[in-house]
């Protein structure tokens, strides 16, 4: 099993952002929420994030193309935050 921490950079403002993981030949892959987070000036939130008081304030993250890229989506403005997504995978 392998793990890679993927820098997302600035989170999107009510849209989605696709970032290459540079992972190839993955067999199984998944996002490890233990080490995935959004952060800004001392505040941090786990990824994916569901705000129980406002469901439109959430952040989703998903893998595509057998782990080759991660898509992060927001329905509100998270552009003052940056993020990392931890991807775990096995190789073929």
PDB file of C-alpha atoms in Angstrom:
ATOM      1  CA  UNK A   1       0.000   0.000   0.000  1.00  0.00           C
ATOM      2  CA  UNK A   2       1.209   3.476  -0.898  1.00  0.00           C
ATOM      3  CA  UNK A   3       0.156   6.929   0.216  1.00  0.00           C
ATOM      4  CA  UNK A   4       0.640  10.323  -1.402  1.00  0.00           C
ATOM      5  CA  UNK A   5      -0.216  13.759  -0.045  1.00  0.00           C
ATOM      6  CA  UNK A   6      -1.572  15.851  -2.934  1.00  0.00           C
ATOM      7  CA  UNK A   7      -1.415  19.642  -2.640  1.00  0.00           C
ATOM      8  CA  UNK A   8      -4.651  21.173  -3.913  1.00  0.00           C
ATOM      9  CA  UNK A   9      -3.557  24.786  -3.524  1.00  0.00           C
ATOM     10  CA  UNK A  10      -6.341  27.351  -3.155  1.00  0.00           C
ATOM     11  CA  UNK A  11      -9.818  25.863  -2.854  1.00  0.00           C
ATOM     12  CA  UNK A  12     -12.432  26.880  -5.426  1.00  0.00           C
ATOM     13  CA  UNK A  13     -15.151  29.499  -5.049  1.00  0.00           C
ATOM     14  CA  UNK A  14     -18.443  27.633  -5.542  1.00  0.00           C
ATOM     15  CA  UNK A  15     -17.068  25.478  -8.350  1.00  0.00           C
ATOM     16  CA  UNK A  16     -14.681  22.543  -8.772  1.00  0.00           C
ATOM     17  CA  UNK A  17     -10.956  22.129  -9.256  1.00  0.00           C
ATOM     18  CA  UNK A  18      -9.107  19.152 -10.755  1.00  0.00           C
ATOM     19  CA  UNK A  19      -5.536  18.385  -9.675  1.00  0.00           C
ATOM     20  CA  UNK A  20      -3.242  15.663 -10.996  1.00  0.00           C
ATOM     21  CA  UNK A  21      -2.052  13.180  -8.378  1.00  0.00           C
ATOM     22  CA  UNK A  22       0.722  11.904 -10.661  1.00  0.00           C
ATOM     23  CA  UNK A  23      -0.303   8.368  -9.647  1.00  0.00           C
ATOM     24  CA  UNK A  24      -0.276   5.744 -12.370  1.00  0.00           C
ATOM     25  CA  UNK A  25      -0.885   1.984 -12.461  1.00  0.00           C
ATOM     26  CA  UNK A  26      -3.073   2.116  -9.358  1.00  0.00           C
ATOM     27  CA  UNK A  27      -5.222  -0.918  -8.674  1.00  0.00           C
ATOM     28  CA  UNK A  28      -7.343   0.315  -5.762  1.00  0.00           C
ATOM     29  CA  UNK A  29      -7.313   3.939  -4.601  1.00  0.00           C
ATOM     30  CA  UNK A  30      -9.179   5.966  -2.013  1.00  0.00           C
ATOM     31  CA  UNK A  31      -9.020   9.244  -0.105  1.00  0.00           C
ATOM     32  CA  UNK A  32      -7.804   8.950   3.479  1.00  0.00           C
ATOM     33  CA  UNK A  33      -9.819  11.551   5.437  1.00  0.00           C
ATOM     34  CA  UNK A  34      -7.497  11.203   8.437  1.00  0.00           C
ATOM     35  CA  UNK A  35      -4.783  13.268   6.721  1.00  0.00           C
ATOM     36  CA  UNK A  36      -6.883  15.314   4.254  1.00  0.00           C
ATOM     37  CA  UNK A  37      -7.663  18.887   5.291  1.00  0.00           C
ATOM     38  CA  UNK A  38      -8.478  22.454   4.343  1.00  0.00           C
ATOM     39  CA  UNK A  39      -6.630  25.127   6.301  1.00  0.00           C
ATOM     40  CA  UNK A  40      -6.230  28.891   6.679  1.00  0.00           C
ATOM     41  CA  UNK A  41      -4.438  30.900   9.396  1.00  0.00           C
ATOM     42  CA  UNK A  42      -4.766  28.297  12.151  1.00  0.00           C
ATOM     43  CA  UNK A  43      -8.242  27.053  11.245  1.00  0.00           C
ATOM     44  CA  UNK A  44      -8.557  23.612   9.702  1.00  0.00           C
ATOM     45  CA  UNK A  45     -11.384  21.404   8.461  1.00  0.00           C
ATOM     46  CA  UNK A  46     -11.301  17.735   7.465  1.00  0.00           C
ATOM     47  CA  UNK A  47     -11.844  16.761   3.839  1.00  0.00           C
ATOM     48  CA  UNK A  48     -14.407  15.906   2.782  1.00  0.00           C
ATOM     49  CA  UNK A  49     -16.233  18.398   5.006  1.00  0.00           C
ATOM     50  CA  UNK A  50     -19.956  18.541   5.818  1.00  0.00           C
ATOM     51  CA  UNK A  51     -21.176  21.576   7.729  1.00  0.00           C
ATOM     52  CA  UNK A  52     -24.105  20.309   9.850  1.00  0.00           C
ATOM     53  CA  UNK A  53     -25.570  23.802  10.175  1.00  0.00           C
ATOM     54  CA  UNK A  54     -25.355  24.633   6.448  1.00  0.00           C
ATOM     55  CA  UNK A  55     -25.144  21.793   3.912  1.00  0.00           C
ATOM     56  CA  UNK A  56     -24.287  24.228   1.101  1.00  0.00           C
ATOM     57  CA  UNK A  57     -21.033  25.049   2.912  1.00  0.00           C
ATOM     58  CA  UNK A  58     -19.475  21.614   2.379  1.00  0.00           C
ATOM     59  CA  UNK A  59     -16.347  20.511   0.519  1.00  0.00           C
ATOM     60  CA  UNK A  60     -16.283  17.276  -1.477  1.00  0.00           C
ATOM     61  CA  UNK A  61     -13.284  15.400  -2.820  1.00  0.00           C
ATOM     62  CA  UNK A  62     -13.230  12.436  -5.187  1.00  0.00           C
ATOM     63  CA  UNK A  63     -10.735  10.501  -7.275  1.00  0.00           C
ATOM     64  CA  UNK A  64     -11.069   9.926 -11.019  1.00  0.00           C
ATOM     65  CA  UNK A  65      -9.226   7.946 -13.679  1.00  0.00           C
ATOM     66  CA  UNK A  66      -7.998   5.228 -11.300  1.00  0.00           C
ATOM     67  CA  UNK A  67      -6.506   7.805  -8.941  1.00  0.00           C
ATOM     68  CA  UNK A  68      -4.782   9.924 -11.607  1.00  0.00           C
ATOM     69  CA  UNK A  69      -6.600  13.069 -10.480  1.00  0.00           C
ATOM     70  CA  UNK A  70      -8.576  14.428  -7.556  1.00  0.00           C
ATOM     71  CA  UNK A  71     -11.585  16.716  -7.977  1.00  0.00           C
ATOM     72  CA  UNK A  72     -12.435  19.082  -5.132  1.00  0.00           C
ATOM     73  CA  UNK A  73     -15.837  20.818  -5.243  1.00  0.00           C
ATOM     74  CA  UNK A  74     -17.412  23.565  -3.154  1.00  0.00           C
ATOM     75  CA  UNK A  75     -20.833  25.205  -3.268  1.00  0.00           C
ATOM     76  CA  UNK A  76     -19.675  28.297  -1.391  1.00  0.00           C
ATOM     77  CA  UNK A  77     -16.556  30.454  -1.318  1.00  0.00           C
ATOM     78  CA  UNK A  78     -13.596  28.573   0.189  1.00  0.00           C
ATOM     79  CA  UNK A  79     -10.982  30.476  -1.845  1.00  0.00           C
ATOM     80  CA  UNK A  80      -9.215  31.813   1.267  1.00  0.00           C
ATOM     81  CA  UNK A  81      -8.353  28.209   2.222  1.00  0.00           C
ATOM     82  CA  UNK A  82      -5.768  25.804   0.858  1.00  0.00           C
ATOM     83  CA  UNK A  83      -5.979  22.018   1.067  1.00  0.00           C
ATOM     84  CA  UNK A  84      -4.155  18.694   0.988  1.00  0.00           C
ATOM     85  CA  UNK A  85      -5.741  15.372   0.067  1.00  0.00           C
ATOM     86  CA  UNK A  86      -4.151  12.104   1.212  1.00  0.00           C
ATOM     87  CA  UNK A  87      -4.544   9.380  -1.404  1.00  0.00           C
ATOM     88  CA  UNK A  88      -3.930   5.745  -0.514  1.00  0.00           C
ATOM     89  CA  UNK A  89      -3.526   3.177  -3.280  1.00  0.00           C
ATOM     90  CA  UNK A  90      -2.222  -0.215  -4.305  1.00  0.00           C
ATOM     91  CA  UNK A  91      -0.396  -0.927  -7.541  1.00  0.00           C
ATOM     92  CA  UNK A  92      -1.332  -3.455 -10.203  1.00  0.00           C
TER      93      UNK A  92
END
